């Protein structure tokens, strides 16, 4: 918090227009599906992604933004894409936002870099932690009911919030081997954040 809070607050203030014109997480509803698969960019994703392509019509697929291009190369369009990392201005400026595969529903943490709200999606939803209470009061919005240390864990809480009967984590192992932290293609859109020595 001490390292990033200044940029988080700055982004939240810059995002006020985006938050005011897009619905919050509490407006997102899921119907008629009981099973969810949460994608993560760990190396084991490569072992299981073909199986996922066979199941894609019968499960609700949640993916971090980092995995959208990998899934697209297998003909998989996630039902919900999540981005909670704020990204520094330099990193966000280097993203090729026009080259992102189709996104149905995009869920952004309100402290993300404002450029991420420019990603083309059928629907954009946002969420914001309760410690930014002034923004919630201003927008009459409900705060995020949970916190999590990673996008995969955040997505797990989202799926639990929606009441899925079964939740499967795919690629969440982060089983770094040698210099491999991510599945092939997981750093094509977002740069690598991680050191194999940390896993």
mmCIF file of C-alpha atoms in Angstrom:
data_model
loop_
_atom_site.group_PDB
_atom_site.id
_atom_site.type_symbol
_atom_site.label_atom_id
_atom_site.label_comp_id
_atom_site.label_asym_id
_atom_site.label_seq_id
_atom_site.Cartn_x
_atom_site.Cartn_y
_atom_site.Cartn_z
ATOM 1 C CA UNK A 1 0.000 0.000 0.000
ATOM 2 C CA UNK A 2 2.756 2.429 0.929
ATOM 3 C CA UNK A 3 4.450 1.842 -2.424
ATOM 4 C CA UNK A 4 1.404 2.131 -4.695
ATOM 5 C CA UNK A 5 -1.269 4.097 -2.826
ATOM 6 C CA UNK A 6 -0.390 7.434 -4.465
ATOM 7 C CA UNK A 7 -0.791 6.044 -7.998
ATOM 8 C CA UNK A 8 -3.927 4.114 -6.979
ATOM 9 C CA UNK A 9 -5.617 7.256 -5.692
ATOM 10 C CA UNK A 10 -4.500 9.239 -8.742
ATOM 11 C CA UNK A 11 -5.941 6.584 -11.077
ATOM 12 C CA UNK A 12 -9.208 6.382 -9.119
ATOM 13 C CA UNK A 13 -9.667 10.142 -9.440
ATOM 14 C CA UNK A 14 -8.858 10.058 -13.170
ATOM 15 C CA UNK A 15 -11.328 7.184 -13.554
ATOM 16 C CA UNK A 16 -14.274 8.995 -11.971
ATOM 17 C CA UNK A 17 -15.913 9.604 -15.368
ATOM 18 C CA UNK A 18 -15.409 5.928 -16.257
ATOM 19 C CA UNK A 19 -16.876 4.819 -12.934
ATOM 20 C CA UNK A 20 -19.852 7.138 -13.339
ATOM 21 C CA UNK A 21 -20.684 5.896 -16.862
ATOM 22 C CA UNK A 22 -20.158 2.140 -16.358
ATOM 23 C CA UNK A 23 -22.031 -0.167 -13.967
ATOM 24 C CA UNK A 24 -20.453 -1.535 -10.812
ATOM 25 C CA UNK A 25 -19.842 -5.180 -10.000
ATOM 26 C CA UNK A 26 -23.168 -5.374 -8.133
ATOM 27 C CA UNK A 27 -24.972 -4.879 -11.484
ATOM 28 C CA UNK A 28 -23.338 -7.957 -13.045
ATOM 29 C CA UNK A 29 -25.559 -11.052 -13.021
ATOM 30 C CA UNK A 30 -24.861 -14.643 -14.044
ATOM 31 C CA UNK A 31 -27.742 -16.961 -14.935
ATOM 32 C CA UNK A 32 -28.267 -20.540 -16.083
ATOM 33 C CA UNK A 33 -24.721 -21.797 -15.517
ATOM 34 C CA UNK A 34 -23.523 -23.651 -12.424
ATOM 35 C CA UNK A 35 -19.829 -24.291 -13.071
ATOM 36 C CA UNK A 36 -16.989 -21.799 -13.411
ATOM 37 C CA UNK A 37 -13.408 -22.179 -14.596
ATOM 38 C CA UNK A 38 -10.896 -19.557 -13.512
ATOM 39 C CA UNK A 39 -7.929 -19.222 -15.828
ATOM 40 C CA UNK A 40 -4.461 -18.287 -14.599
ATOM 41 C CA UNK A 41 -1.266 -17.862 -16.622
ATOM 42 C CA UNK A 42 0.797 -20.575 -14.915
ATOM 43 C CA UNK A 43 2.782 -23.049 -17.039
ATOM 44 C CA UNK A 44 0.262 -25.873 -16.527
ATOM 45 C CA UNK A 45 -2.352 -23.896 -18.481
ATOM 46 C CA UNK A 46 -0.708 -25.221 -21.649
ATOM 47 C CA UNK A 47 -1.416 -28.810 -20.558
ATOM 48 C CA UNK A 48 -5.151 -28.254 -20.080
ATOM 49 C CA UNK A 49 -6.253 -25.550 -22.487
ATOM 50 C CA UNK A 50 -7.371 -27.947 -25.228
ATOM 51 C CA UNK A 51 -9.699 -29.662 -22.733
ATOM 52 C CA UNK A 52 -11.104 -26.244 -21.859
ATOM 53 C CA UNK A 53 -11.866 -25.563 -25.524
ATOM 54 C CA UNK A 54 -14.118 -28.658 -25.495
ATOM 55 C CA UNK A 55 -15.955 -27.443 -22.371
ATOM 56 C CA UNK A 56 -16.230 -23.748 -23.235
ATOM 57 C CA UNK A 57 -19.965 -23.791 -23.993
ATOM 58 C CA UNK A 58 -20.952 -25.462 -20.709
ATOM 59 C CA UNK A 59 -18.934 -23.483 -18.134
ATOM 60 C CA UNK A 60 -18.521 -19.832 -17.155
ATOM 61 C CA UNK A 61 -14.923 -18.869 -17.963
ATOM 62 C CA UNK A 62 -13.186 -16.132 -15.974
ATOM 63 C CA UNK A 63 -9.801 -14.951 -17.170
ATOM 64 C CA UNK A 64 -7.282 -12.293 -16.261
ATOM 65 C CA UNK A 65 -6.555 -9.834 -19.052
ATOM 66 C CA UNK A 66 -3.124 -11.430 -19.395
ATOM 67 C CA UNK A 67 -4.670 -14.685 -20.699
ATOM 68 C CA UNK A 68 -7.167 -13.320 -23.234
ATOM 69 C CA UNK A 69 -4.837 -13.679 -26.221
ATOM 70 C CA UNK A 70 -3.820 -17.214 -25.265
ATOM 71 C CA UNK A 71 -7.470 -18.239 -24.989
ATOM 72 C CA UNK A 72 -8.315 -16.495 -28.260
ATOM 73 C CA UNK A 73 -5.699 -18.553 -30.087
ATOM 74 C CA UNK A 74 -7.692 -21.651 -29.029
ATOM 75 C CA UNK A 75 -11.034 -20.148 -30.040
ATOM 76 C CA UNK A 76 -12.064 -19.461 -26.438
ATOM 77 C CA UNK A 77 -13.771 -16.192 -25.504
ATOM 78 C CA UNK A 78 -13.971 -15.801 -21.716
ATOM 79 C CA UNK A 79 -17.302 -14.830 -20.208
ATOM 80 C CA UNK A 80 -15.597 -12.433 -17.803
ATOM 81 C CA UNK A 81 -12.161 -10.821 -18.038
ATOM 82 C CA UNK A 82 -10.678 -9.324 -14.877
ATOM 83 C CA UNK A 83 -7.905 -6.762 -14.398
ATOM 84 C CA UNK A 84 -7.026 -5.518 -10.911
ATOM 85 C CA UNK A 85 -3.356 -4.523 -11.316
ATOM 86 C CA UNK A 86 -3.065 -0.773 -11.746
ATOM 87 C CA UNK A 87 -0.078 -0.838 -14.166
ATOM 88 C CA UNK A 88 2.433 1.987 -14.243
ATOM 89 C CA UNK A 89 1.947 4.660 -16.935
ATOM 90 C CA UNK A 90 4.971 3.422 -18.909
ATOM 91 C CA UNK A 91 3.640 -0.133 -19.023
ATOM 92 C CA UNK A 92 0.084 0.938 -19.868
ATOM 93 C CA UNK A 93 1.327 3.245 -22.631
ATOM 94 C CA UNK A 94 3.031 0.289 -24.325
ATOM 95 C CA UNK A 95 -0.062 -1.895 -24.503
ATOM 96 C CA UNK A 96 -1.580 -2.601 -27.902
ATOM 97 C CA UNK A 97 -5.183 -2.202 -26.742
ATOM 98 C CA UNK A 98 -6.553 -2.377 -30.303
ATOM 99 C CA UNK A 99 -5.102 -5.865 -30.684
ATOM 100 C CA UNK A 100 -7.048 -7.453 -27.802
ATOM 101 C CA UNK A 101 -9.378 -10.295 -28.881
ATOM 102 C CA UNK A 102 -13.137 -9.778 -28.363
ATOM 103 C CA UNK A 103 -14.180 -9.369 -24.737
ATOM 104 C CA UNK A 104 -17.746 -9.926 -23.571
ATOM 105 C CA UNK A 105 -17.567 -8.596 -20.011
ATOM 106 C CA UNK A 106 -14.596 -6.714 -18.587
ATOM 107 C CA UNK A 107 -14.285 -6.155 -14.840
ATOM 108 C CA UNK A 108 -11.773 -3.471 -13.852
ATOM 109 C CA UNK A 109 -10.611 -2.414 -10.418
ATOM 110 C CA UNK A 110 -11.269 1.333 -10.142
ATOM 111 C CA UNK A 111 -7.588 2.018 -9.486
ATOM 112 C CA UNK A 112 -6.355 0.596 -12.809
ATOM 113 C CA UNK A 113 -4.615 2.828 -15.284
ATOM 114 C CA UNK A 114 -7.331 4.897 -17.043
ATOM 115 C CA UNK A 115 -6.197 3.655 -20.463
ATOM 116 C CA UNK A 116 -7.566 0.184 -19.628
ATOM 117 C CA UNK A 117 -11.096 1.578 -19.738
ATOM 118 C CA UNK A 118 -10.478 2.108 -23.481
ATOM 119 C CA UNK A 119 -10.329 -1.636 -24.144
ATOM 120 C CA UNK A 120 -13.204 -2.668 -26.398
ATOM 121 C CA UNK A 121 -15.692 -4.882 -24.572
ATOM 122 C CA UNK A 122 -19.406 -5.547 -24.870
ATOM 123 C CA UNK A 123 -19.782 -4.508 -21.222
ATOM 124 C CA UNK A 124 -17.390 -2.866 -18.766
ATOM 125 C CA UNK A 125 -17.984 -3.216 -15.030
ATOM 126 C CA UNK A 126 -15.908 -1.796 -12.223
ATOM 127 C CA UNK A 127 -15.219 -2.504 -8.586
ATOM 128 C CA UNK A 128 -13.461 -0.523 -5.893
ATOM 129 C CA UNK A 129 -12.337 -1.355 -2.378
ATOM 130 C CA UNK A 130 -14.324 0.093 0.479
ATOM 131 C CA UNK A 131 -11.419 2.183 1.777
ATOM 132 C CA UNK A 132 -12.179 4.705 -0.995
ATOM 133 C CA UNK A 133 -15.452 5.480 0.756
ATOM 134 C CA UNK A 134 -15.814 8.986 -0.644
ATOM 135 C CA UNK A 135 -16.108 7.683 -4.213
ATOM 136 C CA UNK A 136 -18.712 5.113 -3.142
ATOM 137 C CA UNK A 137 -20.722 7.853 -1.439
ATOM 138 C CA UNK A 138 -20.432 10.116 -4.488
ATOM 139 C CA UNK A 139 -21.543 7.414 -6.937
ATOM 140 C CA UNK A 140 -23.943 5.615 -4.591
ATOM 141 C CA UNK A 141 -21.969 2.449 -5.308
ATOM 142 C CA UNK A 142 -21.414 -0.721 -3.317
ATOM 143 C CA UNK A 143 -17.799 -1.423 -2.363
ATOM 144 C CA UNK A 144 -16.052 -4.620 -3.353
ATOM 145 C CA UNK A 145 -17.047 -7.188 -0.724
ATOM 146 C CA UNK A 146 -13.649 -8.905 -0.750
ATOM 147 C CA UNK A 147 -9.910 -8.357 -1.179
ATOM 148 C CA UNK A 148 -7.350 -10.732 -2.662
ATOM 149 C CA UNK A 149 -3.583 -10.828 -3.298
ATOM 150 C CA UNK A 150 -3.792 -11.913 -6.941
ATOM 151 C CA UNK A 151 -6.155 -11.659 -9.891
ATOM 152 C CA UNK A 152 -6.835 -15.409 -9.746
ATOM 153 C CA UNK A 153 -7.810 -15.252 -6.088
ATOM 154 C CA UNK A 154 -9.886 -12.136 -6.794
ATOM 155 C CA UNK A 155 -11.671 -14.017 -9.594
ATOM 156 C CA UNK A 156 -12.278 -16.905 -7.189
ATOM 157 C CA UNK A 157 -14.013 -14.561 -4.766
ATOM 158 C CA UNK A 158 -16.070 -13.134 -7.655
ATOM 159 C CA UNK A 159 -17.217 -16.642 -8.615
ATOM 160 C CA UNK A 160 -18.015 -17.447 -4.990
ATOM 161 C CA UNK A 161 -19.975 -14.184 -4.845
ATOM 162 C CA UNK A 162 -22.036 -15.326 -7.861
ATOM 163 C CA UNK A 163 -22.799 -18.643 -6.147
ATOM 164 C CA UNK A 164 -21.327 -21.129 -8.612
ATOM 165 C CA UNK A 165 -21.704 -24.723 -7.459
ATOM 166 C CA UNK A 166 -18.300 -25.790 -8.773
ATOM 167 C CA UNK A 167 -15.213 -23.637 -9.313
ATOM 168 C CA UNK A 168 -12.139 -24.999 -11.060
ATOM 169 C CA UNK A 169 -8.753 -23.240 -11.060
ATOM 170 C CA UNK A 170 -6.773 -23.825 -14.236
ATOM 171 C CA UNK A 171 -3.145 -22.740 -14.538
ATOM 172 C CA UNK A 172 -3.062 -21.379 -10.995
ATOM 173 C CA UNK A 173 -0.081 -23.505 -10.007
ATOM 174 C CA UNK A 174 2.526 -20.946 -11.125
ATOM 175 C CA UNK A 175 4.836 -23.939 -11.263
ATOM 176 C CA UNK A 176 7.924 -22.052 -12.315
ATOM 177 C CA UNK A 177 10.550 -24.294 -13.842
ATOM 178 C CA UNK A 178 13.932 -22.840 -14.626
ATOM 179 C CA UNK A 179 13.122 -19.492 -16.196
ATOM 180 C CA UNK A 180 9.461 -20.282 -16.859
ATOM 181 C CA UNK A 181 6.915 -18.480 -14.692
ATOM 182 C CA UNK A 182 4.103 -18.040 -17.222
ATOM 183 C CA UNK A 183 2.442 -20.183 -19.855
ATOM 184 C CA UNK A 184 3.569 -19.556 -23.422
ATOM 185 C CA UNK A 185 1.908 -16.372 -24.713
ATOM 186 C CA UNK A 186 1.026 -14.987 -21.267
ATOM 187 C CA UNK A 187 3.470 -12.119 -21.696
ATOM 188 C CA UNK A 188 2.500 -11.200 -25.266
ATOM 189 C CA UNK A 189 0.093 -8.463 -24.133
ATOM 190 C CA UNK A 190 1.175 -7.660 -20.583
ATOM 191 C CA UNK A 191 4.884 -7.758 -19.705
ATOM 192 C CA UNK A 192 6.263 -10.368 -17.347
ATOM 193 C CA UNK A 193 5.891 -9.571 -13.660
ATOM 194 C CA UNK A 194 7.730 -12.153 -11.739
ATOM 195 C CA UNK A 195 11.035 -13.734 -11.047
ATOM 196 C CA UNK A 196 11.354 -17.528 -11.057
ATOM 197 C CA UNK A 197 13.239 -17.235 -7.754
ATOM 198 C CA UNK A 198 10.063 -15.858 -6.144
ATOM 199 C CA UNK A 199 7.998 -18.972 -6.896
#
